[in-house]
PDB file of C-alpha atoms in Angstrom:
ATOM      1  CA  MET A 219      15.094  11.142  -6.460  1.00 45.00           C
ATOM      2  CA  ASP A 220      15.572   8.647  -9.236  1.00 49.00           C
ATOM      3  CA  LEU A 221      14.861   5.127  -8.041  1.00 53.00           C
ATOM      4  CA  ASN A 222      17.002   3.380 -10.613  1.00 52.00           C
ATOM      5  CA  PHE A 223      19.721   2.995  -8.024  1.00 54.00           C
ATOM      6  CA  LEU A 224      17.571   0.676  -5.886  1.00 66.00           C
ATOM      7  CA  ASN A 225      18.325  -3.047  -5.971  1.00 74.00           C
ATOM      8  CA  VAL A 226      14.867  -4.403  -5.230  1.00 82.00           C
ATOM      9  CA  LYS A 227      15.470  -7.572  -7.226  1.00 84.00           C
ATOM     10  CA  LYS A 228      17.230  -9.032  -4.176  1.00 86.00           C
ATOM     11  CA  TYR A 229      13.884  -8.836  -2.407  1.00 87.00           C
ATOM     12  CA  ASN A 230      12.068 -10.465  -5.339  1.00 86.00           C
ATOM     13  CA  TYR A 231      10.590  -7.203  -6.603  1.00 87.00           C
ATOM     14  CA  ILE A 232      10.692  -5.726 -10.094  1.00 88.00           C
ATOM     15  CA  HIS A 233      11.085  -1.956 -10.385  1.00 89.00           C
ATOM     16  CA  LEU A 234       8.634  -0.390 -12.854  1.00 92.00           C
ATOM     17  CA  SER A 235       8.798   3.340 -13.401  1.00 91.00           C
ATOM     18  CA  ALA A 236       5.576   4.882 -14.658  1.00 94.00           C
ATOM     19  CA  GLY A 237       7.608   7.723 -16.105  1.00 90.00           C
ATOM     20  CA  ASP A 238       9.999   5.368 -17.916  1.00 91.00           C
ATOM     21  CA  LEU A 239       7.069   3.451 -19.377  1.00 96.00           C
ATOM     22  CA  LEU A 240       5.439   6.680 -20.545  1.00 96.00           C
ATOM     23  CA  ARG A 241       8.700   7.977 -22.073  1.00 92.00           C
ATOM     24  CA  ALA A 242       9.209   4.643 -23.875  1.00 95.00           C
ATOM     25  CA  GLU A 243       5.676   4.796 -25.276  1.00 96.00           C
ATOM     26  CA  MET A 244       6.214   8.383 -26.357  1.00 93.00           C
ATOM     27  CA  LYS A 245       9.234   7.301 -28.446  1.00 92.00           C
ATOM     28  CA  LYS A 246       7.287   4.665 -30.355  1.00 95.00           C
ATOM     29  CA  THR A 247       6.553   6.045 -33.800  1.00 93.00           C
ATOM     30  CA  GLN A 248       3.344   4.031 -34.055  1.00 94.00           C
ATOM     31  CA  SER A 249       1.965   5.076 -30.674  1.00 95.00           C
ATOM     32  CA  LYS A 250      -1.324   6.906 -30.848  1.00 95.00           C
ATOM     33  CA  TYR A 251      -0.512   8.446 -27.453  1.00 96.00           C
ATOM     34  CA  LYS A 252       2.989   9.804 -28.093  1.00 95.00           C
ATOM     35  CA  ASP A 253       1.932  13.473 -28.638  1.00 95.00           C
ATOM     36  CA  LEU A 254      -0.483  13.403 -25.698  1.00 96.00           C
ATOM     37  CA  ILE A 255       2.105  11.905 -23.355  1.00 96.00           C
ATOM     38  CA  SER A 256       4.799  14.330 -24.534  1.00 93.00           C
ATOM     39  CA  GLY A 257       2.543  17.357 -23.887  1.00 93.00           C
ATOM     40  CA  HIS A 258       1.833  16.201 -20.342  1.00 91.00           C
ATOM     41  CA  ILE A 259       5.469  15.444 -19.540  1.00 86.00           C
ATOM     42  CA  VAL A 260       6.778  18.756 -20.894  1.00 83.00           C
ATOM     43  CA  ASN A 261       4.053  20.680 -19.040  1.00 84.00           C
ATOM     44  CA  GLY A 262       4.571  18.803 -15.768  1.00 78.00           C
ATOM     45  CA  THR A 263       0.976  17.547 -15.731  1.00 85.00           C
ATOM     46  CA  ILE A 264      -0.385  14.105 -15.167  1.00 89.00           C
ATOM     47  CA  VAL A 265      -0.956  11.728 -18.087  1.00 95.00           C
ATOM     48  CA  PRO A 266      -4.487  10.295 -18.228  1.00 95.00           C
ATOM     49  CA  VAL A 267      -4.830   7.331 -15.925  1.00 95.00           C
ATOM     50  CA  GLU A 268      -6.128   4.965 -18.579  1.00 95.00           C
ATOM     51  CA  ILE A 269      -2.816   5.248 -20.499  1.00 96.00           C
ATOM     52  CA  THR A 270      -0.570   4.886 -17.462  1.00 96.00           C
ATOM     53  CA  CYS A 271      -2.548   2.001 -15.908  1.00 95.00           C
ATOM     54  CA  ASN A 272      -2.624   0.189 -19.265  1.00 93.00           C
ATOM     55  CA  LEU A 273       1.176   0.509 -19.666  1.00 96.00           C
ATOM     56  CA  LEU A 274       1.747  -0.663 -16.053  1.00 95.00           C
ATOM     57  CA  LYS A 275      -0.628  -3.582 -16.505  1.00 93.00           C
ATOM     58  CA  ILE A 276       1.080  -4.718 -19.707  1.00 93.00           C
ATOM     59  CA  ALA A 277       4.550  -4.517 -18.126  1.00 94.00           C
ATOM     60  CA  MET A 278       3.368  -6.423 -15.027  1.00 92.00           C
ATOM     61  CA  GLU A 279       1.692  -9.120 -17.143  1.00 91.00           C
ATOM     62  CA  GLN A 280       4.924  -9.491 -19.241  1.00 92.00           C
ATOM     63  CA  PHE A 281       7.089  -9.964 -16.145  1.00 88.00           C
ATOM     64  CA  ASN A 282       4.518 -12.373 -14.687  1.00 86.00           C
ATOM     65  CA  GLU A 283       4.385 -14.491 -17.837  1.00 84.00           C
ATOM     66  CA  LYS A 284       8.174 -14.547 -18.288  1.00 84.00           C
ATOM     67  CA  ASN A 285       9.320 -14.983 -14.718  1.00 80.00           C
ATOM     68  CA  ASN A 286       6.183 -15.657 -12.653  1.00 79.00           C
ATOM     69  CA  GLN A 287       6.960 -12.321 -11.064  1.00 79.00           C
ATOM     70  CA  LYS A 288       4.224 -10.866  -8.872  1.00 82.00           C
ATOM     71  CA  ASN A 289       6.037  -8.301  -6.647  1.00 87.00           C
ATOM     72  CA  PHE A 290       6.519  -4.825  -8.128  1.00 90.00           C
ATOM     73  CA  LEU A 291       7.846  -1.506  -6.957  1.00 89.00           C
ATOM     74  CA  ILE A 292       5.843   0.971  -9.009  1.00 92.00           C
ATOM     75  CA  ASP A 293       7.667   4.280  -9.123  1.00 90.00           C
ATOM     76  CA  GLY A 294       5.850   7.555  -9.712  1.00 89.00           C
ATOM     77  CA  PHE A 295       2.267   6.262  -9.514  1.00 94.00           C
ATOM     78  CA  PRO A 296      -0.411   7.038  -8.366  1.00 94.00           C
ATOM     79  CA  ARG A 297      -0.056  10.830  -8.460  1.00 91.00           C
ATOM     80  CA  ASN A 298      -3.617  12.033  -7.961  1.00 93.00           C
ATOM     81  CA  GLN A 299      -7.119  10.848  -6.958  1.00 95.00           C
ATOM     82  CA  ASP A 300      -7.949   9.944 -10.527  1.00 95.00           C
ATOM     83  CA  ASN A 301      -4.883   7.661 -10.604  1.00 94.00           C
ATOM     84  CA  ILE A 302      -6.090   5.940  -7.431  1.00 95.00           C
ATOM     85  CA  ASP A 303      -9.573   5.473  -8.858  1.00 95.00           C
ATOM     86  CA  GLY A 304      -8.186   4.174 -12.141  1.00 94.00           C
ATOM     87  CA  TRP A 305      -5.779   1.805 -10.378  1.00 93.00           C
ATOM     88  CA  ASN A 306      -8.628   0.433  -8.258  1.00 92.00           C
ATOM     89  CA  LYS A 307     -10.795  -0.035 -11.279  1.00 92.00           C
ATOM     90  CA  VAL A 308      -8.246  -1.687 -13.523  1.00 88.00           C
ATOM     91  CA  MET A 309      -5.841  -3.371 -11.082  1.00 88.00           C
ATOM     92  CA  ASN A 310      -7.709  -4.030  -7.838  1.00 83.00           C
ATOM     93  CA  GLU A 311      -8.518  -7.599  -8.748  1.00 80.00           C
ATOM     94  CA  VAL A 312      -4.945  -8.443  -9.813  1.00 77.00           C
ATOM     95  CA  SER A 313      -2.878  -6.509  -7.327  1.00 84.00           C
ATOM     96  CA  ASN A 314      -2.296  -6.106  -3.609  1.00 85.00           C
ATOM     97  CA  VAL A 315      -0.781  -2.772  -2.486  1.00 90.00           C
ATOM     98  CA  GLN A 316       1.591  -3.657   0.345  1.00 91.00           C
ATOM     99  CA  ALA A 317       3.041  -0.151   0.936  1.00 93.00           C
ATOM    100  CA  ILE A 318       3.548   3.312  -0.480  1.00 93.00           C
ATOM    101  CA  LEU A 319       7.107   4.599  -0.286  1.00 93.00           C
ATOM    102  CA  LEU A 320       7.300   8.330   0.216  1.00 93.00           C
ATOM    103  CA  LEU A 321      10.820   9.626  -0.450  1.00 91.00           C
ATOM    104  CA  ASP A 322      10.493  12.875   1.410  1.00 93.00           C
ATOM    105  CA  CYS A 323      12.874  15.840   1.021  1.00 91.00           C
ATOM    106  CA  ASP A 324      12.550  19.586   0.936  1.00 90.00           C
ATOM    107  CA  GLU A 325      11.636  21.330  -2.333  1.00 86.00           C
ATOM    108  CA  GLU A 326      15.074  22.897  -2.873  1.00 89.00           C
ATOM    109  CA  THR A 327      16.803  19.485  -2.600  1.00 88.00           C
ATOM    110  CA  CYS A 328      14.307  17.940  -4.998  1.00 86.00           C
ATOM    111  CA  VAL A 329      14.683  20.700  -7.578  1.00 83.00           C
ATOM    112  CA  ASN A 330      18.486  20.713  -7.374  1.00 86.00           C
ATOM    113  CA  ARG A 331      18.658  16.908  -7.858  1.00 85.00           C
ATOM    114  CA  CYS A 332      16.369  17.017 -10.875  1.00 83.00           C
ATOM    115  CA  LEU A 333      18.240  19.955 -12.461  1.00 83.00           C
ATOM    116  CA  LYS A 334      21.536  18.153 -11.866  1.00 85.00           C
ATOM    117  CA  ARG A 335      20.086  15.000 -13.429  1.00 80.00           C
ATOM    118  CA  GLY A 336      19.176  17.089 -16.482  1.00 76.00           C
ATOM    119  CA  GLN A 337      22.656  18.681 -16.669  1.00 81.00           C
ATOM    120  CA  LEU A 338      24.182  15.178 -16.566  1.00 78.00           C
ATOM    121  CA  GLY A 339      22.239  14.239 -19.665  1.00 73.00           C
ATOM    122  CA  SER A 340      19.166  12.388 -18.420  1.00 72.00           C
ATOM    123  CA  GLY A 341      17.452  13.091 -21.749  1.00 71.00           C
ATOM    124  CA  ARG A 342      14.245  13.853 -19.874  1.00 72.00           C
ATOM    125  CA  SER A 343      12.272  16.762 -21.289  1.00 69.00           C
ATOM    126  CA  ASP A 344      10.978  17.560 -17.799  1.00 68.00           C
ATOM    127  CA  ASP A 345      14.356  18.109 -16.079  1.00 72.00           C
ATOM    128  CA  ASN A 346      14.179  21.885 -16.412  1.00 74.00           C
ATOM    129  CA  ALA A 347      13.171  24.732 -14.087  1.00 78.00           C
ATOM    130  CA  GLU A 348       9.777  25.460 -15.691  1.00 79.00           C
ATOM    131  CA  SER A 349       8.605  21.834 -15.780  1.00 77.00           C
ATOM    132  CA  LEU A 350       9.810  21.367 -12.227  1.00 82.00           C
ATOM    133  CA  ARG A 351       7.846  24.369 -11.006  1.00 85.00           C
ATOM    134  CA  GLN A 352       4.703  22.891 -12.584  1.00 86.00           C
ATOM    135  CA  ARG A 353       5.451  19.450 -11.107  1.00 84.00           C
ATOM    136  CA  ILE A 354       5.743  20.981  -7.653  1.00 88.00           C
ATOM    137  CA  ILE A 355       2.410  22.720  -8.056  1.00 90.00           C
ATOM    138  CA  THR A 356       0.924  19.409  -9.258  1.00 87.00           C
ATOM    139  CA  TYR A 357       2.393  17.675  -6.194  1.00 90.00           C
ATOM    140  CA  GLU A 358       0.960  20.277  -3.801  1.00 92.00           C
ATOM    141  CA  ASN A 359      -2.483  20.327  -5.423  1.00 94.00           C
ATOM    142  CA  GLN A 360      -2.918  16.646  -6.387  1.00 91.00           C
ATOM    143  CA  THR A 361      -0.298  14.231  -5.103  1.00 92.00           C
ATOM    144  CA  LYS A 362      -0.568  15.200  -1.438  1.00 94.00           C
ATOM    145  CA  ILE A 363      -4.127  13.892  -1.575  1.00 94.00           C
ATOM    146  CA  VAL A 364      -2.672  10.497  -2.587  1.00 95.00           C
ATOM    147  CA  VAL A 365      -0.321  10.538   0.415  1.00 96.00           C
ATOM    148  CA  LYS A 366      -3.220  11.438   2.691  1.00 96.00           C
ATOM    149  CA  HIS A 367      -5.376   8.612   1.210  1.00 96.00           C
ATOM    150  CA  TYR A 368      -2.785   5.911   1.778  1.00 96.00           C
ATOM    151  CA  THR A 369      -1.720   7.325   5.156  1.00 97.00           C
ATOM    152  CA  SER A 370      -5.277   6.784   6.330  1.00 97.00           C
ATOM    153  CA  GLN A 371      -4.831   3.106   5.344  1.00 96.00           C
ATOM    154  CA  ASN A 372      -1.489   2.872   7.237  1.00 96.00           C
ATOM    155  CA  LEU A 373       0.288   2.080   3.958  1.00 96.00           C
ATOM    156  CA  VAL A 374       2.689   5.020   3.711  1.00 96.00           C
ATOM    157  CA  LYS A 375       6.307   4.354   4.659  1.00 95.00           C
ATOM    158  CA  SER A 376       7.982   7.795   4.743  1.00 95.00           C
ATOM    159  CA  ILE A 377      11.737   7.880   4.117  1.00 93.00           C
ATOM    160  CA  ASP A 378      13.989  10.857   4.756  1.00 95.00           C
ATOM    161  CA  ALA A 379      15.439  11.352   1.300  1.00 93.00           C
ATOM    162  CA  THR A 380      17.631  14.317   2.107  1.00 94.00           C
ATOM    163  CA  GLY A 381      20.686  12.064   2.486  1.00 92.00           C
ATOM    164  CA  ASN A 382      22.941  10.759  -0.278  1.00 89.00           C
ATOM    165  CA  ILE A 383      21.995   7.792  -2.487  1.00 83.00           C
ATOM    166  CA  LYS A 384      23.653   5.251  -0.195  1.00 88.00           C
ATOM    167  CA  GLU A 385      21.834   6.579   2.918  1.00 92.00           C
ATOM    168  CA  VAL A 386      18.481   6.628   1.156  1.00 89.00           C
ATOM    169  CA  ASN A 387      19.088   3.141  -0.265  1.00 88.00           C
ATOM    170  CA  ASN A 388      19.831   1.801   3.213  1.00 90.00           C
ATOM    171  CA  LEU A 389      16.540   3.206   4.504  1.00 92.00           C
ATOM    172  CA  VAL A 390      14.643   1.703   1.558  1.00 90.00           C
ATOM    173  CA  ASP A 391      16.406  -1.656   2.182  1.00 90.00           C
ATOM    174  CA  ILE A 392      14.952  -1.721   5.702  1.00 92.00           C
ATOM    175  CA  ILE A 393      11.431  -1.264   4.292  1.00 92.00           C
ATOM    176  CA  PHE A 394      11.919  -4.000   1.729  1.00 91.00           C
ATOM    177  CA  LYS A 395      13.349  -6.419   4.320  1.00 91.00           C
ATOM    178  CA  ILE A 396      10.181  -5.918   6.347  1.00 90.00           C
ATOM    179  CA  LEU A 397       7.895  -6.365   3.306  1.00 88.00           C
ATOM    180  CA  SER A 398       9.803  -9.458   2.152  1.00 85.00           C
ATOM    181  CA  ALA A 399       9.397 -11.016   5.544  1.00 84.00           C
ATOM    182  CA  LYS A 400       5.632 -10.754   5.184  1.00 75.00           C
ATOM    183  CA  ASP A 401       5.564 -12.744   1.911  1.00 62.00           C
TER     184      ASP A 401
END
């Protein structure tokens, strides 16, 4: 499910999508990583952690410098153990993970939503059946480990994402109200 519909600003959070940052970097003609990123996105595999962490860190620093913004919803990251290790190495001193949101739905719903997003002109090279099959394999083999890791730390907030956008947004709102109250 695409998180662009979420209005986390009202809770003093900035939404950063790892995928959006990677796609933006891929479009930069001067980027030394554009071909590498493109290959990973098309193949449904995970971009090296150094690249993703660096892009996230730069974006977070820019928001912090401009708006003194320190609360972020990071969408689509971490996706494997290497991502966790890289995050801890690069960001541990400058970040505090408050929660991991798991938007949980069955595989068929997930695939149908992504295919529909592609049909509606998302412009994403990975909104196709083959890339989605690979992404599901990646999820099963690598991302479930991330969920387990953060569940053991009581950080996972699982949300039933089988409903429509409004229903899912209402559930996410509840989580953010709780997180905001802790600040």
